Amino acid sequence: PTTGGTEMATTTSGGQGGGSSVDPWAWLGLLKWTLQQQQQHQSDDHYHDDTTTQSPPTPMSPEDKVFLEQVLSNGIINEGDRMMELLTEFGQSIEHYQQKPQPQPQQGKEGETADQHDKDYEETEQQRQQHIQDILFELQDICEQIDYARAFVHMKGIDYLLGTIQLVDNVPQPIRISCCTVLATICQNNPPVQKTMIELGALKIFSDLFLQQIDTSSTTVSSTSTTTSTTTTKYLTKLMQTISAI
């Protein structure tokens, strides 16, 4: 499907295109366009309300003041707006991986050893990954409610997560695992969402990713660390869980 001139990639290209001319990062442009349209729609609604309401403002009663203070102190959130904020932040954060990471130079700041420079870079990358995973965890928490899961579909959230999962050469595995977790959550016992996933070719995407990882693991098993092996096993498990939820 196309939206605003942006085509959604559904091939398991691993970020290389797999012989297809479809841009595997097309979903990111779709995300930005969709969020802009929704924000403009909200802005137009707000303007319409302002221009059609002619009644003068009335003083706030003491009871209303107390209620407003409670709302502000309790941090009551519009979940729909919050999902839009999270998707915006997700798109901005994931852009870091749009260019395949290159080997980092060994020379750091003046007086800084190469080992210290590498350590600082690794810590920064871990913090970035954790931040993106926190965003996805909050999205998962919101989408556990069926109505919000369907709203997530209307925001094209499935397209964005499927696009991210397929970028196996760019996006770190822990982030892709978190994307799988969100998709499995919104599909669970939710036929309209399951139908959308099937229409987007999710079954083939996850099956291809599973078989691709199996092939990769079988050729690198001798040189794989215990930590990497554990992460890979978790990734394969999440892929299967997501398939079973569709």
CSV table of C-alpha atoms in Angstrom, one decimal:
chain,number,residue,atom,x,y,z
A,1,PRO,CA,0.0,0.0,0.0
A,2,THR,CA,1.1,3.6,-0.5
A,3,THR,CA,0.4,6.6,1.6
A,4,GLY,CA,1.4,10.1,0.6
A,5,GLY,CA,3.7,8.7,-2.1
A,6,THR,CA,5.5,6.4,0.3
A,7,GLU,CA,5.6,2.7,-0.4
A,8,MET,CA,5.7,0.1,2.4
A,9,ALA,CA,8.5,-2.5,2.1
A,10,THR,CA,7.4,-6.0,2.9
A,11,THR,CA,10.4,-8.0,1.9
A,12,THR,CA,12.8,-9.5,4.3
A,13,SER,CA,15.7,-7.8,2.8
A,14,GLY,CA,17.9,-7.4,5.9
A,15,GLY,CA,18.4,-3.8,4.9
A,16,GLN,CA,20.1,-4.8,1.6
A,17,GLY,CA,17.0,-4.8,-0.7
A,18,GLY,CA,17.2,-8.5,-1.5
A,19,GLY,CA,17.1,-7.7,-5.2
A,20,SER,CA,14.0,-5.4,-4.8
A,21,SER,CA,14.0,-1.7,-5.6
A,22,VAL,CA,11.7,-1.0,-2.6
A,23,ASP,CA,13.4,1.2,0.0
A,24,PRO,CA,13.5,-0.8,3.3
A,25,TRP,CA,13.3,2.5,5.2
A,26,ALA,CA,10.2,3.7,3.4
A,27,TRP,CA,8.1,3.0,6.5
A,28,LEU,CA,10.0,5.8,8.3
A,29,GLY,CA,8.8,8.4,5.8
A,30,LEU,CA,5.3,6.9,6.1
A,31,LEU,CA,5.5,7.3,9.9
A,32,LYS,CA,6.4,11.0,9.6
A,33,TRP,CA,3.7,11.7,7.1
A,34,THR,CA,1.0,10.0,9.1
A,35,LEU,CA,1.9,11.8,12.3
A,36,GLN,CA,2.0,15.1,10.5
A,37,GLN,CA,-1.5,14.5,9.1
A,38,GLN,CA,-2.9,13.5,12.5
A,39,GLN,CA,-1.4,16.5,14.2
A,40,GLN,CA,-2.8,18.8,11.5
A,41,HIS,CA,-6.2,17.3,12.0
A,42,GLN,CA,-6.1,17.9,15.7
A,43,SER,CA,-4.9,21.5,15.1
A,44,ASP,CA,-7.8,22.1,12.7
A,45,ASP,CA,-10.3,20.7,15.2
A,46,HIS,CA,-8.9,22.9,17.9
A,47,TYR,CA,-9.1,26.0,15.7
A,48,HIS,CA,-12.7,25.1,14.8
A,49,ASP,CA,-13.6,24.9,18.4
A,50,ASP,CA,-12.0,28.2,19.2
A,51,THR,CA,-13.7,30.1,16.3
A,52,THR,CA,-17.2,28.6,17.0
A,53,THR,CA,-17.3,29.1,20.7
A,54,GLN,CA,-18.6,32.6,21.4
A,55,SER,CA,-19.5,32.3,25.1
A,56,PRO,CA,-17.2,34.4,27.4
A,57,PRO,CA,-15.0,32.6,29.9
A,58,THR,CA,-16.4,32.0,33.3
A,59,PRO,CA,-14.4,32.1,36.6
A,60,MET,CA,-13.2,28.7,37.8
A,61,SER,CA,-15.0,27.5,40.9
A,62,PRO,CA,-13.0,26.2,43.9
A,63,GLU,CA,-14.2,22.7,43.1
A,64,ASP,CA,-13.0,22.9,39.6
A,65,LYS,CA,-9.6,24.2,40.8
A,66,VAL,CA,-9.3,21.3,43.1
A,67,PHE,CA,-10.2,18.8,40.3
A,68,LEU,CA,-7.7,20.5,37.9
A,69,GLU,CA,-4.9,20.3,40.5
A,70,GLN,CA,-5.7,16.6,41.0
A,71,VAL,CA,-5.6,15.9,37.3
A,72,LEU,CA,-2.2,17.7,36.9
A,73,SER,CA,-0.7,16.0,40.0
A,74,ASN,CA,-1.9,12.5,39.0
A,75,GLY,CA,-0.6,12.9,35.5
A,76,ILE,CA,-3.7,11.8,33.7
A,77,ILE,CA,-2.8,11.1,30.0
A,78,ASN,CA,-4.8,10.9,26.8
A,79,GLU,CA,-3.6,7.5,25.6
A,80,GLY,CA,-4.2,8.2,22.0
A,81,ASP,CA,-2.1,11.4,22.1
A,82,ARG,CA,0.5,9.5,24.1
A,83,MET,CA,0.8,6.9,21.4
A,84,MET,CA,1.4,9.6,18.8
A,85,GLU,CA,4.1,11.1,20.9
A,86,LEU,CA,5.8,7.7,21.4
A,87,LEU,CA,5.6,6.9,17.7
A,88,THR,CA,7.2,10.3,16.9
A,89,GLU,CA,10.0,9.7,19.4
A,90,PHE,CA,10.4,6.1,18.1
A,91,GLY,CA,10.9,7.4,14.5
A,92,GLN,CA,13.4,10.1,15.6
A,93,SER,CA,15.4,7.6,17.7
A,94,ILE,CA,15.5,4.8,15.1
A,95,GLU,CA,16.8,7.2,12.4
A,96,HIS,CA,20.2,6.7,14.0
A,97,TYR,CA,20.4,3.3,12.4
A,98,GLN,CA,19.3,4.4,9.0
A,99,GLN,CA,23.0,4.6,8.0
A,100,LYS,CA,24.6,1.2,8.7
A,101,PRO,CA,27.1,1.8,11.6
A,102,GLN,CA,30.7,2.1,10.5
A,103,PRO,CA,33.7,1.0,12.6
A,104,GLN,CA,34.5,3.7,15.1
A,105,PRO,CA,37.8,5.5,14.9
A,106,GLN,CA,40.3,4.4,17.5
A,107,GLN,CA,41.3,8.0,18.3
A,108,GLY,CA,39.1,9.6,20.8
A,109,LYS,CA,39.3,13.0,22.5
A,110,GLU,CA,42.7,14.4,23.4
A,111,GLY,CA,44.2,12.5,26.3
A,112,GLU,CA,41.6,9.7,25.9
A,113,THR,CA,42.7,6.2,25.3
A,114,ALA,CA,41.3,4.1,22.5
A,115,ASP,CA,39.8,1.6,25.0
A,116,GLN,CA,38.1,4.4,26.9
A,117,HIS,CA,36.7,5.8,23.6
A,118,ASP,CA,35.3,2.4,22.7
A,119,LYS,CA,33.8,2.0,26.1
A,120,ASP,CA,32.1,5.4,26.0
A,121,TYR,CA,30.7,4.6,22.5
A,122,GLU,CA,29.4,1.3,23.7
A,123,GLU,CA,27.7,2.8,26.8
A,124,THR,CA,26.1,5.5,24.6
A,125,GLU,CA,24.8,2.8,22.3
A,126,GLN,CA,23.4,0.8,25.2
A,127,GLN,CA,21.6,3.8,26.5
A,128,ARG,CA,20.1,4.5,23.0
A,129,GLN,CA,18.9,0.9,22.7
A,130,GLN,CA,17.4,1.0,26.2
A,131,HIS,CA,15.6,4.3,25.4
A,132,ILE,CA,14.0,2.8,22.3
A,133,GLN,CA,13.0,-0.4,24.2
A,134,ASP,CA,11.4,1.8,26.9
A,135,ILE,CA,9.3,3.5,24.2
A,136,LEU,CA,8.2,0.1,22.8
A,137,PHE,CA,7.4,-1.2,26.3
A,138,GLU,CA,5.1,1.8,27.0
A,139,LEU,CA,3.4,1.3,23.6
A,140,GLN,CA,2.9,-2.4,24.5
A,141,ASP,CA,1.4,-1.4,27.8
A,142,ILE,CA,-1.1,1.0,26.2
A,143,CYS,CA,-2.0,-1.5,23.4
A,144,GLU,CA,-2.9,-4.2,25.9
A,145,GLN,CA,-6.3,-2.6,25.8
A,146,ILE,CA,-8.1,-3.8,22.6
A,147,ASP,CA,-9.4,-0.4,21.6
A,148,TYR,CA,-6.0,1.2,21.8
A,149,ALA,CA,-4.5,-1.7,19.9
A,150,ARG,CA,-7.0,-1.0,17.0
A,151,ALA,CA,-6.1,2.7,17.3
A,152,PHE,CA,-2.5,1.8,16.9
A,153,VAL,CA,-3.4,0.0,13.7
A,154,HIS,CA,-5.1,3.1,12.3
A,155,MET,CA,-1.9,5.1,13.1
A,156,LYS,CA,0.0,2.6,10.8
A,157,GLY,CA,1.9,1.4,13.8
A,158,ILE,CA,2.1,-2.1,12.5
A,159,ASP,CA,3.7,-0.9,9.3
A,160,TYR,CA,6.4,0.9,11.2
A,161,LEU,CA,7.3,-2.1,13.5
A,162,LEU,CA,7.3,-4.6,10.6
A,163,GLY,CA,9.6,-2.3,8.8
A,164,THR,CA,12.0,-2.1,11.7
A,165,ILE,CA,12.0,-5.8,12.3
A,166,GLN,CA,13.1,-6.5,8.7
A,167,LEU,CA,16.2,-4.3,9.1
A,168,VAL,CA,18.4,-7.1,10.4
A,169,ASP,CA,21.6,-5.5,9.2
A,170,ASN,CA,20.9,-2.1,10.7
A,171,VAL,CA,18.7,-2.3,13.8
A,172,PRO,CA,20.1,-4.2,16.9
A,173,GLN,CA,18.4,-7.4,17.7
A,174,PRO,CA,17.2,-6.4,21.2
A,175,ILE,CA,15.1,-3.6,19.5
A,176,ARG,CA,13.7,-6.0,17.0
A,177,ILE,CA,12.8,-8.4,19.8
A,178,SER,CA,10.9,-5.5,21.5
A,179,CYS,CA,9.0,-4.8,18.2
A,180,CYS,CA,8.0,-8.5,18.1
A,181,THR,CA,6.7,-8.2,21.7
A,182,VAL,CA,4.5,-5.2,20.8
A,183,LEU,CA,3.1,-6.9,17.7
A,184,ALA,CA,2.3,-10.1,19.6
A,185,THR,CA,0.5,-8.1,22.3
A,186,ILE,CA,-1.7,-6.2,19.9
A,187,CYS,CA,-2.6,-9.3,17.9
A,188,GLN,CA,-3.6,-11.5,20.9
A,189,ASN,CA,-7.4,-12.2,20.7
A,190,ASN,CA,-7.9,-9.2,18.4
A,191,PRO,CA,-9.3,-10.4,15.0
A,192,PRO,CA,-9.3,-7.0,13.3
A,193,VAL,CA,-5.6,-6.5,14.1
A,194,GLN,CA,-4.9,-10.1,13.1
A,195,LYS,CA,-6.6,-9.5,9.8
A,196,THR,CA,-4.4,-6.4,9.2
A,197,MET,CA,-1.3,-8.3,10.0
A,198,ILE,CA,-2.2,-11.0,7.5
A,199,GLU,CA,-3.0,-8.5,4.8
A,200,LEU,CA,0.4,-6.9,5.4
A,201,GLY,CA,2.1,-10.2,4.8
A,202,ALA,CA,3.3,-10.6,8.4
A,203,LEU,CA,3.2,-14.4,8.4
A,204,LYS,CA,5.6,-14.6,5.5
A,205,ILE,CA,7.8,-11.8,7.0
A,206,PHE,CA,8.2,-13.6,10.4
A,207,SER,CA,8.6,-17.1,8.8
A,208,ASP,CA,11.4,-15.8,6.5
A,209,LEU,CA,13.1,-14.0,9.4
A,210,PHE,CA,12.9,-17.2,11.5
A,211,LEU,CA,14.4,-19.4,8.7
A,212,GLN,CA,17.0,-16.7,8.0
A,213,GLN,CA,18.1,-16.6,11.6
A,214,ILE,CA,18.3,-20.4,11.8
A,215,ASP,CA,20.6,-20.5,8.8
A,216,THR,CA,22.8,-17.7,10.2
A,217,SER,CA,23.0,-19.4,13.6
A,218,SER,CA,23.9,-22.8,12.1
A,219,THR,CA,26.9,-21.3,10.3
A,220,THR,CA,28.2,-19.2,13.3
A,221,VAL,CA,27.5,-21.6,16.2
A,222,SER,CA,31.2,-22.3,16.9
A,223,SER,CA,32.2,-18.7,17.3
A,224,THR,CA,29.0,-17.4,19.1
A,225,SER,CA,29.3,-16.3,22.7
A,226,THR,CA,26.9,-17.4,25.3
A,227,THR,CA,25.3,-14.0,25.6
A,228,THR,CA,24.8,-13.8,21.8
A,229,SER,CA,23.4,-17.3,21.7
A,230,THR,CA,20.9,-16.4,24.5
A,231,THR,CA,19.7,-13.3,22.7
A,232,THR,CA,19.3,-15.2,19.4
A,233,THR,CA,17.3,-17.9,21.2
A,234,LYS,CA,15.0,-15.2,22.6
A,235,TYR,CA,14.7,-13.6,19.2
A,236,LEU,CA,13.6,-16.9,17.6
A,237,THR,CA,11.2,-17.5,20.5
A,238,LYS,CA,9.6,-14.0,20.0
A,239,LEU,CA,9.2,-14.6,16.2
A,240,MET,CA,7.4,-17.9,16.9
A,241,GLN,CA,5.2,-16.2,19.6
A,242,THR,CA,4.2,-13.5,17.2
A,243,ILE,CA,3.4,-15.9,14.5
A,244,SER,CA,1.2,-17.9,16.9
A,245,ALA,CA,-0.6,-14.7,18.0
A,246,ILE,CA,-1.7,-13.8,14.4
